[in-house]
Short mmCIF file of C-alpha atoms in Angstrom, two decimals:
data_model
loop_
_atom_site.label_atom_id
_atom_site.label_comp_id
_atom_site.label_asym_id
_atom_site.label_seq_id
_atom_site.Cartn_x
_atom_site.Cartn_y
_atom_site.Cartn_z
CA UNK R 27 51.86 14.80 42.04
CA UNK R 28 51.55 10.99 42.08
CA UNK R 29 48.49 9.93 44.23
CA UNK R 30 48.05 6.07 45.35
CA UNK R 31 45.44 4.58 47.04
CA UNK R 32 45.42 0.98 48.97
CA UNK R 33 43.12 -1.22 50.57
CA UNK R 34 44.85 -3.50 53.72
CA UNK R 35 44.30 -6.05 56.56
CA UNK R 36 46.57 -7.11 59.11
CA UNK R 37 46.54 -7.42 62.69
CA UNK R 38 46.24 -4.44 64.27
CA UNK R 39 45.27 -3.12 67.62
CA UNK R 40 42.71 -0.77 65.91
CA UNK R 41 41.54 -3.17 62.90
CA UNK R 42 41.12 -5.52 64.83
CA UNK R 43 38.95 -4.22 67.13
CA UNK R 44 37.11 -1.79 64.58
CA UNK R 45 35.65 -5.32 62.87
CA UNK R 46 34.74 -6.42 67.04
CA UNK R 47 33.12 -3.55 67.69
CA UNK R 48 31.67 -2.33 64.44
CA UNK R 49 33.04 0.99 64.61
CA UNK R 50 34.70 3.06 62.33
CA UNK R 51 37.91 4.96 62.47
CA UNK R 52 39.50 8.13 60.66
CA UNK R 53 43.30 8.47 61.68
CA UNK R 54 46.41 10.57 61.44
CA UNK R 55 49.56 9.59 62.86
CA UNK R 56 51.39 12.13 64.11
CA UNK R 57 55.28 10.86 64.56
CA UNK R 58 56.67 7.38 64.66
CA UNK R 59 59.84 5.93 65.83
CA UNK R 60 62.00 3.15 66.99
CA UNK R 61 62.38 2.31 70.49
CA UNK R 62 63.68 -0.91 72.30
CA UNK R 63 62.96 -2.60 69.05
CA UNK R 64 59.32 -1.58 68.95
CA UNK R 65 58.12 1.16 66.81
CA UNK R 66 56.44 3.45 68.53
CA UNK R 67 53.39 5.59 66.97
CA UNK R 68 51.51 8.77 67.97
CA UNK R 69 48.38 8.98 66.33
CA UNK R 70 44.87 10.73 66.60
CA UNK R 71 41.70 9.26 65.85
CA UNK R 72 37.86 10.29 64.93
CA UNK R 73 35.09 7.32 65.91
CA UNK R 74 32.05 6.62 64.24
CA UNK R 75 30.05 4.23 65.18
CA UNK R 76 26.49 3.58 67.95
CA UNK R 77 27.79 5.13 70.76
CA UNK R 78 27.38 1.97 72.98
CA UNK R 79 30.04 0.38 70.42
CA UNK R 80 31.95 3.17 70.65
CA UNK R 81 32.36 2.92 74.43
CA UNK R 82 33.09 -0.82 74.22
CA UNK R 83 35.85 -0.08 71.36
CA UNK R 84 37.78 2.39 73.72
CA UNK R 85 37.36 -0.13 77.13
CA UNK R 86 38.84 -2.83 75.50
CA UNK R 87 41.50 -0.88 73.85
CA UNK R 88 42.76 0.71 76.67
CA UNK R 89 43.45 -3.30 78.19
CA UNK R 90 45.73 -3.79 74.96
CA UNK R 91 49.39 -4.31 76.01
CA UNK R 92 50.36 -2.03 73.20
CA UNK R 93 48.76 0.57 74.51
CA UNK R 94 51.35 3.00 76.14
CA UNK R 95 48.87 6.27 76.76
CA UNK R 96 45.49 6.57 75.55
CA UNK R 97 43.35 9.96 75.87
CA UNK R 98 40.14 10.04 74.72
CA UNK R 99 37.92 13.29 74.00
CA UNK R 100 34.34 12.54 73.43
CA UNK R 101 34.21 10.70 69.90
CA UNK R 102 37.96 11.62 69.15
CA UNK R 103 41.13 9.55 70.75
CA UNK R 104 45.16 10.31 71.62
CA UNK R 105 46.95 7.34 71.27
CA UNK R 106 50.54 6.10 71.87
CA UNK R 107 51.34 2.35 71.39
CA UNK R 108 54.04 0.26 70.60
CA UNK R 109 54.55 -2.69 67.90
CA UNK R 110 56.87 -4.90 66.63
CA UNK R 111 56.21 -3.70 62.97
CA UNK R 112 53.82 -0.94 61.65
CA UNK R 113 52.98 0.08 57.68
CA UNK R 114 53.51 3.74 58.46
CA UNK R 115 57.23 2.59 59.93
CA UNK R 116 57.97 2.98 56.30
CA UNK R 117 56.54 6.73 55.86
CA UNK R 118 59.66 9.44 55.08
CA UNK R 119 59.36 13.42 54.39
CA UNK R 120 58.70 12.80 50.94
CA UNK R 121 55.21 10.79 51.44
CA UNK R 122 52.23 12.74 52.22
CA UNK R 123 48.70 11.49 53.67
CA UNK R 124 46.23 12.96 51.04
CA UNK R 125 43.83 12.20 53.28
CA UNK R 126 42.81 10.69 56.94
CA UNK R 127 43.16 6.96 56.95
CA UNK R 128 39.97 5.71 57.09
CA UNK R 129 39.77 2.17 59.07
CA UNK R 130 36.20 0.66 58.52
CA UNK R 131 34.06 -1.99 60.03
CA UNK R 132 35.63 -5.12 58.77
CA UNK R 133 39.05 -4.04 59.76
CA UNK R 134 40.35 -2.76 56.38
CA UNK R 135 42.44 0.56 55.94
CA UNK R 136 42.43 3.17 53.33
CA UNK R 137 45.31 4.95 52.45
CA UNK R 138 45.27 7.90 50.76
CA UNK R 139 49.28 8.89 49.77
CA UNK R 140 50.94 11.34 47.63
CA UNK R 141 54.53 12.66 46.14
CA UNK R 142 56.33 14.35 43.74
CA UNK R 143 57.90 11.22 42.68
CA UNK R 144 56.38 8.20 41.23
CA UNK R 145 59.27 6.20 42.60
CA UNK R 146 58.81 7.45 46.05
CA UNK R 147 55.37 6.41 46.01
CA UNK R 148 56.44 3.26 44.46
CA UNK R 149 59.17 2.45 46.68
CA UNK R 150 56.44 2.94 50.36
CA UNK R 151 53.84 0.83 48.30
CA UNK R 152 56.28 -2.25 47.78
CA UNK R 153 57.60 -1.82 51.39
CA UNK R 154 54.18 -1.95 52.78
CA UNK R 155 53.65 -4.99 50.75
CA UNK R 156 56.62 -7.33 51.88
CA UNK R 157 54.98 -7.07 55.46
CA UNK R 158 51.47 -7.35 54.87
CA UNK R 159 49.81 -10.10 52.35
CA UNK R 160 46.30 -8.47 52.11
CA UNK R 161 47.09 -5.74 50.22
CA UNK R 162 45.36 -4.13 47.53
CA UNK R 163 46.11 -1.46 45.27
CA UNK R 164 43.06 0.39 44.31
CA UNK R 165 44.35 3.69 42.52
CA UNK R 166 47.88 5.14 40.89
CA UNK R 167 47.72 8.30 39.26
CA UNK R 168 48.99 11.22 38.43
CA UNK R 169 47.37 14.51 38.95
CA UNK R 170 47.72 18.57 39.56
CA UNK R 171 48.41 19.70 43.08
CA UNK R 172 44.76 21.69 42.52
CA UNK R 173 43.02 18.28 42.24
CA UNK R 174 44.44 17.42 45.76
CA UNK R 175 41.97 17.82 48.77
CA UNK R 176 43.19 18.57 52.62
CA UNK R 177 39.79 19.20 54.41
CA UNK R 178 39.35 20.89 57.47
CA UNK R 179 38.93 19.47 61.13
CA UNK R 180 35.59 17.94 61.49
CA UNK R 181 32.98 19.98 62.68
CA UNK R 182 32.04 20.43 66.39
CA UNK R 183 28.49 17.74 65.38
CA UNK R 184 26.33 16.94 68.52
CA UNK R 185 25.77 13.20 69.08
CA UNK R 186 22.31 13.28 67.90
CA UNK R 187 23.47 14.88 64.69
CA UNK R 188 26.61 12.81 64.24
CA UNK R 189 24.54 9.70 64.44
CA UNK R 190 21.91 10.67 62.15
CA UNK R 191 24.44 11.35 59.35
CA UNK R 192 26.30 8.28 60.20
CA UNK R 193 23.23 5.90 59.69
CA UNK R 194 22.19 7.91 56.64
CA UNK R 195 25.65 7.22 55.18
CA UNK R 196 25.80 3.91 56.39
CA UNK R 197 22.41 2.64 54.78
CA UNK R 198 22.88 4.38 51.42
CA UNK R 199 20.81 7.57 52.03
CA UNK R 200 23.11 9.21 49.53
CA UNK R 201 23.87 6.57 47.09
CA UNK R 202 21.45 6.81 43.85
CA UNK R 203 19.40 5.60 43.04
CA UNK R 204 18.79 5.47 47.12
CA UNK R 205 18.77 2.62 49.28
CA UNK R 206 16.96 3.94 52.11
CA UNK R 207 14.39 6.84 52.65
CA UNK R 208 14.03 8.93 55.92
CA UNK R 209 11.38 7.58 57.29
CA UNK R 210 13.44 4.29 58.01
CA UNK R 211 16.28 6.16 59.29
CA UNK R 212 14.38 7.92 61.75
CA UNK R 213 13.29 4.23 62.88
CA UNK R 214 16.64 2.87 63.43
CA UNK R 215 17.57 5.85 65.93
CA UNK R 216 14.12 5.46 67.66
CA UNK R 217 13.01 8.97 67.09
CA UNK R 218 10.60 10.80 65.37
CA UNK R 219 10.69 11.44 61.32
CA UNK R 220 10.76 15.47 62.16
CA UNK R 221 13.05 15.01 65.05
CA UNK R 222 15.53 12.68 62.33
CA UNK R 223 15.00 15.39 59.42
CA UNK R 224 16.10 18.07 61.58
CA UNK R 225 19.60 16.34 63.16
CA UNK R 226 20.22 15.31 59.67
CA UNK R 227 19.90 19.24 57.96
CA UNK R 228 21.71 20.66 61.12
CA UNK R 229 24.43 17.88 60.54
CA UNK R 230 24.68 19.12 56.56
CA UNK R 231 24.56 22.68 57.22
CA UNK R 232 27.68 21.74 59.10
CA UNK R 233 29.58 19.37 57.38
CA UNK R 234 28.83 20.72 53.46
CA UNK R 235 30.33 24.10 54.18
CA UNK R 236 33.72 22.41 55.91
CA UNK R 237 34.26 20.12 52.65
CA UNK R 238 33.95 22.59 50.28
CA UNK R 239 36.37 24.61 52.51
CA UNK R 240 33.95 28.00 52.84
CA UNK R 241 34.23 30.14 55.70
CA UNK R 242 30.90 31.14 58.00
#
C-alpha cells in the first residue's frame, strides 16, 4: 500500500477557528456531496483543548453560515456544513484515511491517506494542490498492509484525565530528553502533584491498552 502524508492551510470553518481558539481537532468525514453548487460534508470530530476554549470554539461555530446542523456530545461534535470547495471533495473509493485528520492549534491539517495505487494517491495529492497553495508534502511511501494502523474509538477519559494528558502532551512530558516534569504540570491545572499523577496514570491505563489494540 502507498501511504502519503500532508501538511495544509486554507480557510476553513474549523482551521480557522482551531488557531482562534487554541483548540485542537481529530476528524473523520463521513460522506460528502454536491448540492446547489456547494459541497456538502458530514463529518465527526474529537476536541482537545482547556475546556473554556473548547466551549468558545463550539459557540462561535455554531454562528458560521456554513454550518447546516451541528450536534455536539461532550468533547466530541456532529457536523454538517456546506462550502464552495472542500480538499476531501476530491476523496473516491479507492483513497483511504490511515488515520483521523488531525487539525492543530495554528490551523494546519494532517492527512494521513492510503491506496493500492501510487497513482491514485498521486492523482488526490495534485488535486488537493491546485486548490490550496499551502501545501506540504511530508511523507510518500510504500509499505505492507501490517505496518498500517486503524486505532480504536477513543476511550470514555473523564475531563480531569483528558486534560492532564493533554497538557502533558502539549508541554513535552513525553518527548526525551523531557521538556517538562510533573510537578509543573500539576501547576498549570491548579491541582495538587498527587491529584495530577493520579489523572495522568488513570488516563494511560486507558489510552495505552486502546493503541496497542488489547482487549480488557
Amino acid at each position: 500500500m502507498w501511504i502519503a502524508e500532508i501538511k495544509i492551510k486554507h480557510k476553513c470553518i474549523l482551521g480557522d477557528r482551531c488557531e482562534k481558539f487554541k483548540v485542537t481537532l481529530q476528524s473523520v468525514a463521513f460522506s460528502t456531496f454536491k448540492e446547489k453548487g456547494k459541497t456538502i460534508t458530514s463529518s465527526m470530530h474529537y476536541m482537545s483543548g482547556a475546556p473554556e476554549n473548547i466551549d468558545r470554539f463550539v459557540k462561535d461555530l455554531r454562528r458560521d453560515k456554513e454550518v447546516i446542523k451541528i450536534d455536539r456530545k461532550g468533547d466530541m461534535f456532529f457536523l454538517l456544513e456546506k462550502a464552495d470547495i472542500k480538499a476531501v471533495a476530491f476523496y473516491t473509493p479507492k483513497i483511504i484515511f490511515i488515520k483521523p485528520v488531525l487539525v492543530n492549534s495554528y490551523g494546519y491539517e494532517i492527512w494521513t491517506i492510503g491506496s493500492w495505487e501510487k497513482e491514485d494517491v498521486s492523482k488526490f495529492l495534485n488535486n488537493i494542490k491546485k486548490i490550496i497553495k499551502d501545501f506540504k508534502l511530508l511523507k510518500f511511501y510504500k509499505t505492507d498492509i501490517d505496518n498500517v494502523f486503524f486505532p480504536k474509538l477513543m476511550p470514555n477519559l473523564t475531563g480531569k484525565q483528558k486534560r492532564a494528558i493533554e497538557l502533558a502532551i502539549e508541554k513535552g512530558y513525553y518527548k526525551t530528553p523531557r521538556q517538562i516534569d510533573l510537578r509543573k504540570l500539576a501547576k498549570i491545572m491548579d491541582i495538587s502533584l498527587a491529584t495530577y499523577q493520579q489523572h495522568l496514570r488513570a488516563a494511560e491505563e486507558k489510552l495505552i491498552p486502546n493503541l496497542l489494540a488489547f482487549s480488557k
